[in-house]
Amino acid sequence: MVQPFLGDGPAETAYELRVMASPTRAAASRIAATGAYAPAKVVSNADLEKLVDTSDQWITERTGIKERRVAAPGEAASDMALQAARRALETARLSADDLDMIIVGTISADMPLPACAAFLQRKLGAKNIPSFDVAAACAGFIYAMSIGDQYIRTGACKNVLIVGVELLSRELNWNDRATCVLFGDGAGAAVLSPATDDTGVLSTRLHTDSSLAESLCIPAGGSLEPITQESINQSRDKVNMIGRDIFKVAVRNLTSASRDALDEAGLTANDIDWVVPHQANLRILSQVADRLEIPLEKFVLNIDRYGNTSSASIPIALDEALRDGRIQPGQRVLMCALGAGISWASALVTISP
Ligand code: UT7
């Protein structure tokens, strides 16, 4: 058994990074445009009933999921990211040449090396700009937003493309009913540009508590445990999750991260027009809604159609609600997400005209 270099000391816990708009700094970023993409193939709960010992009733009642999308053979994460990115750029009336940075939130990149963002840069035809991945799992899109926002606030970048993309169907053990019914494939993107008024990204909060790091992980395939035939036989090269442990933490941490973001901005739940949450489980979200005292009607929900698309879930939901006119310019949106790490994050954004 290979030991990690840092040995067996107590786990590091509870790292948090907070970023607030400050009058002494350059302009914050705004969401100039969004785009999303989901593969055409729909896999319903009825389809999964034929694969594992599960039922539409169990999946619907325990998660809220009715169907999910699955990428076509040969379709890569960067292909899905490309579709979402093109839509965002087109809506922003920008070309790939206008971009100064590409940040991709993903844990299912085309290859372990190099970054998905490198392939996306090439497929977009973007110039030689910094392009990198952020591996913050389901919180990846808010992490990417926070980083992009910093580069815009300092004036170092003008237009930053942020993407959340996951192709988790290839990282799942399709014999494990506890995980294979939950996840789906998809991509969402946003272009961040400097805000020209007081709208835009008001704050982002990033957290990591590693005490539950193994509760949601792919144990084999990294430097600690290279893939062997044995690890494949035990599905240690696929997503392993103790869902019950994460459920409790998700309700608690999504609530606290959201509440803290509101408190720090001097806002209350009543000031929020929409919540665009990571879509992992409808029961998690309804408990968060209760605790925050924000009606579930204000939550943008699409988990029934896409399942849990990890880092892609927030930008897909945001794009849908912006395009169908539910979210309007001037409205205040709270985003929150939690996933492997355990990493979680919240963001407060006023939608720009
Ligand atoms: O986005 C990344 C972060 N992830 C999350 O936020 C996921 C958080 N966790 C969850 O959403 C929930 O824990 C799950 C949906 C994963 C599971 O729901 P649960 O109510 O916590 O179920 P459980 O794991 O406690 O399992 C209850 C029962 C078990 O059977 P026994 O031991 O009581 O006989 C499971 O074997 O449900 C069984 N079960 C299933 N039954 C039918 C687990 N998966 C399935 C299934 N179909 N697909």
mmCIF file with all atom_site columns, C-alpha atoms and ligand atoms in Angstrom, residues 52-55 58-59 62-63 137-138 176-179 181-183 216 241-248 250 278-281 283-284 308 310 338-340, ligand 1:
data_model
loop_
_atom_site.group_PDB
_atom_site.id
_atom_site.type_symbol
_atom_site.label_atom_id
_atom_site.label_alt_id
_atom_site.label_comp_id
_atom_site.label_asym_id
_atom_site.label_entity_id
_atom_site.label_seq_id
_atom_site.pdbx_PDB_ins_code
_atom_site.Cartn_x
_atom_site.Cartn_y
_atom_site.Cartn_z
_atom_site.occupancy
_atom_site.B_iso_or_equiv
_atom_site.pdbx_formal_charge
_atom_site.auth_seq_id
_atom_site.auth_comp_id
_atom_site.auth_asym_id
_atom_site.auth_atom_id
_atom_site.pdbx_PDB_model_num
ATOM   1  C CA  . VAL A 1 52  ? -29.559 -2.255 -12.321 1.00 0.00 ? 52  VAL A CA  1
ATOM   2  C CA  . ASP A 1 53  ? -31.907 -3.150 -9.480  1.00 0.00 ? 53  ASP A CA  1
ATOM   3  C CA  . THR A 1 54  ? -33.656 0.208  -9.239  1.00 0.00 ? 54  THR A CA  1
ATOM   4  C CA  . SER A 1 55  ? -37.002 1.808  -10.028 1.00 0.00 ? 55  SER A CA  1
ATOM   5  C CA  . TRP A 1 58  ? -36.988 5.192  -6.037  1.00 0.00 ? 58  TRP A CA  1
ATOM   6  C CA  . ILE A 1 59  ? -34.948 7.525  -8.227  1.00 0.00 ? 59  ILE A CA  1
ATOM   7  C CA  . ARG A 1 62  ? -34.999 10.010 -3.502  1.00 0.00 ? 62  ARG A CA  1
ATOM   8  C CA  . THR A 1 63  ? -33.442 12.443 -6.009  1.00 0.00 ? 63  THR A CA  1
ATOM   9  C CA  . ALA A 1 137 ? -15.882 18.935 -8.795  1.00 0.00 ? 137 ALA A CA  1
ATOM   10 C CA  . CYS A 1 138 ? -19.458 20.189 -8.486  1.00 0.00 ? 138 CYS A CA  1
ATOM   11 C CA  . ASP A 1 176 ? -23.530 0.431  -9.048  1.00 0.00 ? 176 ASP A CA  1
ATOM   12 C CA  . ARG A 1 177 ? -27.109 1.599  -8.587  1.00 0.00 ? 177 ARG A CA  1
ATOM   13 C CA  . ALA A 1 178 ? -26.023 3.994  -5.833  1.00 0.00 ? 178 ALA A CA  1
ATOM   14 C CA  . THR A 1 179 ? -24.148 6.176  -8.337  1.00 0.00 ? 179 THR A CA  1
ATOM   15 C CA  . VAL A 1 181 ? -28.618 6.673  -11.608 1.00 0.00 ? 181 VAL A CA  1
ATOM   16 C CA  . LEU A 1 182 ? -27.465 10.072 -10.362 1.00 0.00 ? 182 LEU A CA  1
ATOM   17 C CA  . PHE A 1 183 ? -25.125 11.635 -12.874 1.00 0.00 ? 183 PHE A CA  1
ATOM   18 C CA  . LEU A 1 216 ? -16.747 10.925 -3.058  1.00 0.00 ? 216 LEU A CA  1
ATOM   19 C CA  . MET A 1 241 ? -19.610 7.661  -3.224  1.00 0.00 ? 241 MET A CA  1
ATOM   20 C CA  . ILE A 1 242 ? -21.082 7.368  0.257   1.00 0.00 ? 242 ILE A CA  1
ATOM   21 C CA  . GLY A 1 243 ? -24.096 9.468  -0.621  1.00 0.00 ? 243 GLY A CA  1
ATOM   22 C CA  . ARG A 1 244 ? -25.653 9.534  2.829   1.00 0.00 ? 244 ARG A CA  1
ATOM   23 C CA  . ASP A 1 245 ? -22.593 11.249 4.373   1.00 0.00 ? 245 ASP A CA  1
ATOM   24 C CA  . ILE A 1 246 ? -22.510 13.891 1.668   1.00 0.00 ? 246 ILE A CA  1
ATOM   25 C CA  . PHE A 1 247 ? -26.239 14.566 1.900   1.00 0.00 ? 247 PHE A CA  1
ATOM   26 C CA  . LYS A 1 248 ? -26.022 15.829 5.474   1.00 0.00 ? 248 LYS A CA  1
ATOM   27 C CA  . ALA A 1 250 ? -24.559 19.353 1.623   1.00 0.00 ? 250 ALA A CA  1
ATOM   28 C CA  . HIS A 1 278 ? -25.920 22.816 -8.088  1.00 0.00 ? 278 HIS A CA  1
ATOM   29 C CA  . GLN A 1 279 ? -28.471 20.125 -8.954  1.00 0.00 ? 279 GLN A CA  1
ATOM   30 C CA  . ALA A 1 280 ? -27.473 17.008 -7.000  1.00 0.00 ? 280 ALA A CA  1
ATOM   31 C CA  . ASN A 1 281 ? -30.684 16.085 -5.233  1.00 0.00 ? 281 ASN A CA  1
ATOM   32 C CA  . ARG A 1 283 ? -34.423 16.762 -1.379  1.00 0.00 ? 283 ARG A CA  1
ATOM   33 C CA  . ILE A 1 284 ? -31.150 18.561 -0.555  1.00 0.00 ? 284 ILE A CA  1
ATOM   34 C CA  . ASN A 1 308 ? -26.371 15.692 -11.562 1.00 0.00 ? 308 ASN A CA  1
ATOM   35 C CA  . SER A 1 310 ? -21.482 18.249 -11.502 1.00 0.00 ? 310 SER A CA  1
ATOM   36 C CA  . LEU A 1 338 ? -21.051 21.367 -3.100  1.00 0.00 ? 338 LEU A CA  1
ATOM   37 C CA  . GLY A 1 339 ? -19.239 18.252 -4.221  1.00 0.00 ? 339 GLY A CA  1
ATOM   38 C CA  . ALA A 1 340 ? -16.121 16.116 -3.933  1.00 0.00 ? 340 ALA A CA  1
HETATM 39 O O1  . UT7 B 2 .   ? -22.919 16.350 -6.538  1.00 0.00 ? 1   UT7 B O1  1
HETATM 40 C C1  . UT7 B 2 .   ? -21.949 15.759 -5.764  1.00 0.00 ? 1   UT7 B C1  1
HETATM 41 C C2  . UT7 B 2 .   ? -22.376 15.655 -4.345  1.00 0.00 ? 1   UT7 B C2  1
HETATM 42 N N1  . UT7 B 2 .   ? -23.252 14.542 -4.177  1.00 0.00 ? 1   UT7 B N1  1
HETATM 43 C C3  . UT7 B 2 .   ? -24.381 14.663 -3.515  1.00 0.00 ? 1   UT7 B C3  1
HETATM 44 O O2  . UT7 B 2 .   ? -24.733 15.734 -3.115  1.00 0.00 ? 1   UT7 B O2  1
HETATM 45 C C4  . UT7 B 2 .   ? -25.149 13.407 -3.250  1.00 0.00 ? 1   UT7 B C4  1
HETATM 46 C C5  . UT7 B 2 .   ? -25.723 13.446 -1.869  1.00 0.00 ? 1   UT7 B C5  1
HETATM 47 N N2  . UT7 B 2 .   ? -26.438 12.245 -1.510  1.00 0.00 ? 1   UT7 B N2  1
HETATM 48 C C6  . UT7 B 2 .   ? -27.640 11.909 -2.050  1.00 0.00 ? 1   UT7 B C6  1
HETATM 49 O O3  . UT7 B 2 .   ? -28.168 12.605 -2.876  1.00 0.00 ? 1   UT7 B O3  1
HETATM 50 C C7  . UT7 B 2 .   ? -28.330 10.686 -1.496  1.00 0.00 ? 1   UT7 B C7  1
HETATM 51 O O4  . UT7 B 2 .   ? -27.616 10.199 -0.375  1.00 0.00 ? 1   UT7 B O4  1
HETATM 52 C C8  . UT7 B 2 .   ? -28.484 9.542  -2.547  1.00 0.00 ? 1   UT7 B C8  1
HETATM 53 C C9  . UT7 B 2 .   ? -29.520 9.920  -3.584  1.00 0.00 ? 1   UT7 B C9  1
HETATM 54 C C10 . UT7 B 2 .   ? -27.151 9.261  -3.198  1.00 0.00 ? 1   UT7 B C10 1
HETATM 55 C C11 . UT7 B 2 .   ? -28.968 8.276  -1.845  1.00 0.00 ? 1   UT7 B C11 1
HETATM 56 O O5  . UT7 B 2 .   ? -30.189 8.525  -1.181  1.00 0.00 ? 1   UT7 B O5  1
HETATM 57 P P1  . UT7 B 2 .   ? -30.370 8.087  0.333   1.00 0.00 ? 1   UT7 B P1  1
HETATM 58 O O6  . UT7 B 2 .   ? -31.741 8.388  0.712   1.00 0.00 ? 1   UT7 B O6  1
HETATM 59 O O7  . UT7 B 2 .   ? -29.278 8.744  1.126   1.00 0.00 ? 1   UT7 B O7  1
HETATM 60 O O8  . UT7 B 2 .   ? -30.194 6.520  0.235   1.00 0.00 ? 1   UT7 B O8  1
HETATM 61 P P2  . UT7 B 2 .   ? -29.149 5.600  1.000   1.00 0.00 ? 1   UT7 B P2  1
HETATM 62 O O9  . UT7 B 2 .   ? -27.812 5.729  0.394   1.00 0.00 ? 1   UT7 B O9  1
HETATM 63 O O10 . UT7 B 2 .   ? -29.288 5.833  2.469   1.00 0.00 ? 1   UT7 B O10 1
HETATM 64 O O11 . UT7 B 2 .   ? -29.736 4.179  0.656   1.00 0.00 ? 1   UT7 B O11 1
HETATM 65 C C12 . UT7 B 2 .   ? -31.042 3.785  1.112   1.00 0.00 ? 1   UT7 B C12 1
HETATM 66 C C13 . UT7 B 2 .   ? -31.391 2.457  0.457   1.00 0.00 ? 1   UT7 B C13 1
HETATM 67 C C14 . UT7 B 2 .   ? -30.272 1.425  0.572   1.00 0.00 ? 1   UT7 B C14 1
HETATM 68 O O12 . UT7 B 2 .   ? -30.875 0.174  0.784   1.00 0.00 ? 1   UT7 B O12 1
HETATM 69 P P3  . UT7 B 2 .   ? -30.931 -0.483 2.241   1.00 0.00 ? 1   UT7 B P3  1
HETATM 70 O O13 . UT7 B 2 .   ? -29.504 -0.596 2.680   1.00 0.00 ? 1   UT7 B O13 1
HETATM 71 O O14 . UT7 B 2 .   ? -31.721 0.480  3.085   1.00 0.00 ? 1   UT7 B O14 1
HETATM 72 O O15 . UT7 B 2 .   ? -31.618 -1.779 1.991   1.00 0.00 ? 1   UT7 B O15 1
HETATM 73 C C15 . UT7 B 2 .   ? -29.636 1.461  -0.788  1.00 0.00 ? 1   UT7 B C15 1
HETATM 74 O O16 . UT7 B 2 .   ? -29.024 0.236  -1.120  1.00 0.00 ? 1   UT7 B O16 1
HETATM 75 O O17 . UT7 B 2 .   ? -31.616 2.653  -0.945  1.00 0.00 ? 1   UT7 B O17 1
HETATM 76 C C16 . UT7 B 2 .   ? -30.819 1.710  -1.672  1.00 0.00 ? 1   UT7 B C16 1
HETATM 77 N N3  . UT7 B 2 .   ? -30.490 2.278  -2.965  1.00 0.00 ? 1   UT7 B N3  1
HETATM 78 C C17 . UT7 B 2 .   ? -31.262 2.156  -4.039  1.00 0.00 ? 1   UT7 B C17 1
HETATM 79 N N4  . UT7 B 2 .   ? -32.427 1.538  -4.235  1.00 0.00 ? 1   UT7 B N4  1
HETATM 80 C C18 . UT7 B 2 .   ? -32.955 1.579  -5.473  1.00 0.00 ? 1   UT7 B C18 1
HETATM 81 C C19 . UT7 B 2 .   ? -29.402 3.045  -3.281  1.00 0.00 ? 1   UT7 B C19 1
HETATM 82 N N5  . UT7 B 2 .   ? -29.456 3.389  -4.579  1.00 0.00 ? 1   UT7 B N5  1
HETATM 83 C C20 . UT7 B 2 .   ? -30.598 2.856  -5.070  1.00 0.00 ? 1   UT7 B C20 1
HETATM 84 C C21 . UT7 B 2 .   ? -31.208 2.868  -6.329  1.00 0.00 ? 1   UT7 B C21 1
HETATM 85 N N6  . UT7 B 2 .   ? -32.382 2.237  -6.488  1.00 0.00 ? 1   UT7 B N6  1
HETATM 86 N N7  . UT7 B 2 .   ? -30.658 3.523  -7.384  1.00 0.00 ? 1   UT7 B N7  1
#
